[in-house]
Amino acid sequence: MKAERTSTKRDGRWLGLYVLAYLVFLYLPVLLIPLFSFNDSIQAAFPLQGFTLEWYATLYGNPALSGALLNSLVIGAIAASGATLCGITVSYMDLYGRSPLAATISAIARLPILIPGVIVGISLLILVNLVALGPSRIAIVLGHILVALPTTVVIMRSRFAAIPRSVREAALDLGASDWTTFRRVMLPLSLPAVLSAFMLAFLISFDEFIVVFFLAGTEPTLPLYIWSQLRFPRSLPTVMALGTVILAVSFIIAGTAEFLRHRGLGAARRNPA
Amino acid sequence: MSTLVAAQAPESRSSSGFRLAMLLPGALVTFLLILFSLALVLFLAFRGNDGSLLGVGLTAENFVTVASDPLYWTVTLRSLIIAGLVTLATVVTAYPVAYYLAFHAGSRRGLLLFLVTLPFWTSYLLRVFAWKIVLAYNGVLNSALIESGIWSEPTLAFLNTPAAVVVTLAHAYAPFAILPIYVALDTIPKSLLEAASDLGARPFTVFRRVVLPNSMPGVLAAALVVFVPTVGDYVTPAMVGGPVSTMIGTLIQSQFGKANDWPFGAALSVCVMLVILVVVLVARGADRRFGSRT
């Protein structure tokens, strides 16, 4: 038994080293982008030349870039709102609606995980052309709602499932209507998850490229702008400066979403009823 | 009347207005955006291309072309092999990480879980671009090798190869694999492992006979979540794969772009969905087998 314990401990140490190496593999290529964004050379190669903020300066006063950024922010906010609204209602009805329709909707809502992005893109492209909408910002919003939907449904579903059923039943027994129960009891109890779902949906929309490629009209989103710049070697340092800013903001939003989700779960565990 | 209502279960009091409002957004998105648009792809796949939006006539010609032209077999096979290798590499490298998280991480678990999933929330395009600057002729790997004296001249052997596509995709989808495996491992009761070693099983036997079979649902879920997006990917092949790594996603994309043959692109998409359906069914079957064993 004692020998068993020490061998497990030794295994743990080797595994710990492996996890460390894995994290290096995960982060090293990504961290090259900030590293070279401060490098005083067009070429992303060693040895590093001098330190410069020149590439960050080129980000200012670029109308194509700020237009794409604004587009991404607006589309991200609308798509995330739509995906979060669907995530809330779909998972709420799935758990409490007691109808086969609600269960079916919930199952289909998690389906886009099993559809490659290129197919989501072309199927929506055909749809928006059929209704004479064509590639447009609305088309992008619809695409991003689809891509973010499985995430928001899964987050909201696990949150609603963590609220004891007795909470909702007590509210209904005390005479609250469905609306009041949902709005005054269930929604406030799951607010951290709602915020977390919204932020993650926003990030998904903000970074999404594969679907948006088919649905964008004349107004590109930020990833499309980056894609267009990647063709020109001279603009690569600017892309790296822009990428660094995006990485930093994404890390902050993802960190906040994670914090909120955990706080929500922690609160549910502390006050189970 | 009021006593009658009070006697009923709370569920049955739902007002129809509430139900309608709560079901409507989800119903619109799932039935219109998902099911109807997929049905459109299926319909278009059986139409001839006359330049119009929904094509003309009713024909199986697109599928005949896919089946008879060796180009499509080659590209489909290559996509399956690359996606398969990516899935294998991702799951095999992710498993020990998930294992450490489930059994050894202790108080560091929350932080580590956050660190391994964080890259998933950053731009996919930027991660692929990062690999391009690592692998390029004038790139980081070549310059680092020359700088350190290991290499004397830069090599073209890194970029524009299927291997570059596999490494880049394995890196991009790594966080997808860890989470489902971790969740599966975490649900294995620790007492099961203790019972196995108390009964005399050596650590490796415990892993092979208890841990691995019990974690298979997570492994299969991880494999699916990595395989599906990679098999249709067209960004990574275009950026780091070169012409020798053209995948089926690239062909679909070009049918809806340059080639302007939407019915044929739809037929290719239907074929990809069929392949994925087969993979899902196989995974389901395997899941059930492992499920019944434990």
JSON list of N, CA, C and O in Angstrom, two decimals, chain A residues 23-24 40 49 87 108 121 131 153 160-161 190 199 207 231 237 269:
[
{"chain": "A", "resi": 23, "resn": "LEU", "atom": "N", "xyz": [1.55, 22.94, -21.81]},
{"chain": "A", "resi": 23, "resn": "LEU", "atom": "CA", "xyz": [1.18, 24.35, -21.74]},
{"chain": "A", "resi": 23, "resn": "LEU", "atom": "C", "xyz": [2.14, 25.21, -22.56]},
{"chain": "A", "resi": 23, "resn": "LEU", "atom": "O", "xyz": [1.73, 26.17, -23.21]},
{"chain": "A", "resi": 24, "resn": "VAL", "atom": "N", "xyz": [3.44, 24.83, -22.55]},
{"chain": "A", "resi": 24, "resn": "VAL", "atom": "CA", "xyz": [4.42, 25.56, -23.37]},
{"chain": "A", "resi": 24, "resn": "VAL", "atom": "C", "xyz": [4.04, 25.42, -24.85]},
{"chain": "A", "resi": 24, "resn": "VAL", "atom": "O", "xyz": [4.01, 26.40, -25.60]},
{"chain": "A", "resi": 40, "resn": "ASP", "atom": "N", "xyz": [11.56, 45.43, -34.22]},
{"chain": "A", "resi": 40, "resn": "ASP", "atom": "CA", "xyz": [11.78, 46.47, -35.23]},
{"chain": "A", "resi": 40, "resn": "ASP", "atom": "C", "xyz": [12.22, 45.86, -36.56]},
{"chain": "A", "resi": 40, "resn": "ASP", "atom": "O", "xyz": [13.28, 46.17, -37.07]},
{"chain": "A", "resi": 49, "resn": "GLN", "atom": "N", "xyz": [15.38, 42.29, -33.62]},
{"chain": "A", "resi": 49, "resn": "GLN", "atom": "CA", "xyz": [16.05, 43.58, -33.86]},
{"chain": "A", "resi": 49, "resn": "GLN", "atom": "C", "xyz": [15.77, 44.49, -32.67]},
{"chain": "A", "resi": 49, "resn": "GLN", "atom": "O", "xyz": [15.75, 44.00, -31.55]},
{"chain": "A", "resi": 87, "resn": "GLY", "atom": "N", "xyz": [-30.32, 30.70, -25.87]},
{"chain": "A", "resi": 87, "resn": "GLY", "atom": "CA", "xyz": [-29.77, 29.75, -24.90]},
{"chain": "A", "resi": 87, "resn": "GLY", "atom": "C", "xyz": [-30.62, 29.70, -23.64]},
{"chain": "A", "resi": 87, "resn": "GLY", "atom": "O", "xyz": [-30.90, 28.62, -23.10]},
{"chain": "A", "resi": 108, "resn": "ILE", "atom": "N", "xyz": [-31.82, 20.09, -31.35]},
{"chain": "A", "resi": 108, "resn": "ILE", "atom": "CA", "xyz": [-31.35, 20.67, -32.62]},
{"chain": "A", "resi": 108, "resn": "ILE", "atom": "C", "xyz": [-30.43, 21.86, -32.34]},
{"chain": "A", "resi": 108, "resn": "ILE", "atom": "O", "xyz": [-29.47, 22.09, -33.08]},
{"chain": "A", "resi": 121, "resn": "GLY", "atom": "N", "xyz": [-21.77, 27.94, -43.12]},
{"chain": "A", "resi": 121, "resn": "GLY", "atom": "CA", "xyz": [-21.63, 29.14, -43.94]},
{"chain": "A", "resi": 121, "resn": "GLY", "atom": "C", "xyz": [-22.40, 29.06, -45.24]},
{"chain": "A", "resi": 121, "resn": "GLY", "atom": "O", "xyz": [-23.20, 29.95, -45.55]},
{"chain": "A", "resi": 131, "resn": "VAL", "atom": "N", "xyz": [-34.11, 34.53, -49.47]},
{"chain": "A", "resi": 131, "resn": "VAL", "atom": "CA", "xyz": [-35.04, 35.55, -48.98]},
{"chain": "A", "resi": 131, "resn": "VAL", "atom": "C", "xyz": [-34.60, 36.95, -49.44]},
{"chain": "A", "resi": 131, "resn": "VAL", "atom": "O", "xyz": [-35.04, 37.95, -48.88]},
{"chain": "A", "resi": 153, "resn": "VAL", "atom": "N", "xyz": [-26.46, 27.35, -24.93]},
{"chain": "A", "resi": 153, "resn": "VAL", "atom": "CA", "xyz": [-27.44, 26.37, -24.45]},
{"chain": "A", "resi": 153, "resn": "VAL", "atom": "C", "xyz": [-26.80, 25.50, -23.35]},
{"chain": "A", "resi": 153, "resn": "VAL", "atom": "O", "xyz": [-27.41, 25.27, -22.30]},
{"chain": "A", "resi": 160, "resn": "PHE", "atom": "N", "xyz": [-29.40, 26.26, -15.04]},
{"chain": "A", "resi": 160, "resn": "PHE", "atom": "CA", "xyz": [-30.80, 26.02, -14.62]},
{"chain": "A", "resi": 160, "resn": "PHE", "atom": "C", "xyz": [-30.92, 24.69, -13.89]},
{"chain": "A", "resi": 160, "resn": "PHE", "atom": "O", "xyz": [-31.67, 24.56, -12.92]},
{"chain": "A", "resi": 161, "resn": "ALA", "atom": "N", "xyz": [-30.16, 23.68, -14.36]},
{"chain": "A", "resi": 161, "resn": "ALA", "atom": "CA", "xyz": [-30.24, 22.36, -13.73]},
{"chain": "A", "resi": 161, "resn": "ALA", "atom": "C", "xyz": [-29.70, 22.40, -12.31]},
{"chain": "A", "resi": 161, "resn": "ALA", "atom": "O", "xyz": [-30.09, 21.61, -11.46]},
{"chain": "A", "resi": 190, "resn": "SER", "atom": "N", "xyz": [-29.78, 32.95, -12.10]},
{"chain": "A", "resi": 190, "resn": "SER", "atom": "CA", "xyz": [-28.81, 32.46, -13.08]},
{"chain": "A", "resi": 190, "resn": "SER", "atom": "C", "xyz": [-28.08, 33.60, -13.78]},
{"chain": "A", "resi": 190, "resn": "SER", "atom": "O", "xyz": [-27.44, 33.39, -14.81]},
{"chain": "A", "resi": 199, "resn": "MET", "atom": "N", "xyz": [-20.83, 36.77, -22.77]},
{"chain": "A", "resi": 199, "resn": "MET", "atom": "CA", "xyz": [-19.44, 37.11, -23.08]},
{"chain": "A", "resi": 199, "resn": "MET", "atom": "C", "xyz": [-18.79, 36.07, -23.97]},
{"chain": "A", "resi": 199, "resn": "MET", "atom": "O", "xyz": [-18.07, 36.41, -24.92]},
{"chain": "A", "resi": 207, "resn": "ASP", "atom": "N", "xyz": [-14.30, 36.42, -32.94]},
{"chain": "A", "resi": 207, "resn": "ASP", "atom": "CA", "xyz": [-13.15, 35.70, -33.53]},
{"chain": "A", "resi": 207, "resn": "ASP", "atom": "C", "xyz": [-13.53, 34.84, -34.72]},
{"chain": "A", "resi": 207, "resn": "ASP", "atom": "O", "xyz": [-12.66, 34.29, -35.39]},
{"chain": "A", "resi": 231, "resn": "ARG", "atom": "N", "xyz": [-2.19, 38.73, -46.80]},
{"chain": "A", "resi": 231, "resn": "ARG", "atom": "CA", "xyz": [-1.61, 38.51, -48.12]},
{"chain": "A", "resi": 231, "resn": "ARG", "atom": "C", "xyz": [-0.41, 39.42, -48.37]},
{"chain": "A", "resi": 231, "resn": "ARG", "atom": "O", "xyz": [0.41, 39.13, -49.22]},
{"chain": "A", "resi": 237, "resn": "PRO", "atom": "N", "xyz": [3.57, 43.01, -39.67]},
{"chain": "A", "resi": 237, "resn": "PRO", "atom": "CA", "xyz": [3.82, 43.55, -38.32]},
{"chain": "A", "resi": 237, "resn": "PRO", "atom": "C", "xyz": [2.60, 44.25, -37.74]},
{"chain": "A", "resi": 237, "resn": "PRO", "atom": "O", "xyz": [2.31, 44.13, -36.55]},
{"chain": "A", "resi": 269, "resn": "ARG", "atom": "N", "xyz": [-23.85, 26.43, -4.80]},
{"chain": "A", "resi": 269, "resn": "ARG", "atom": "CA", "xyz": [-23.49, 25.40, -3.85]},
{"chain": "A", "resi": 269, "resn": "ARG", "atom": "C", "xyz": [-23.63, 25.90, -2.41]},
{"chain": "A", "resi": 269, "resn": "ARG", "atom": "O", "xyz": [-24.01, 25.16, -1.53]}
]
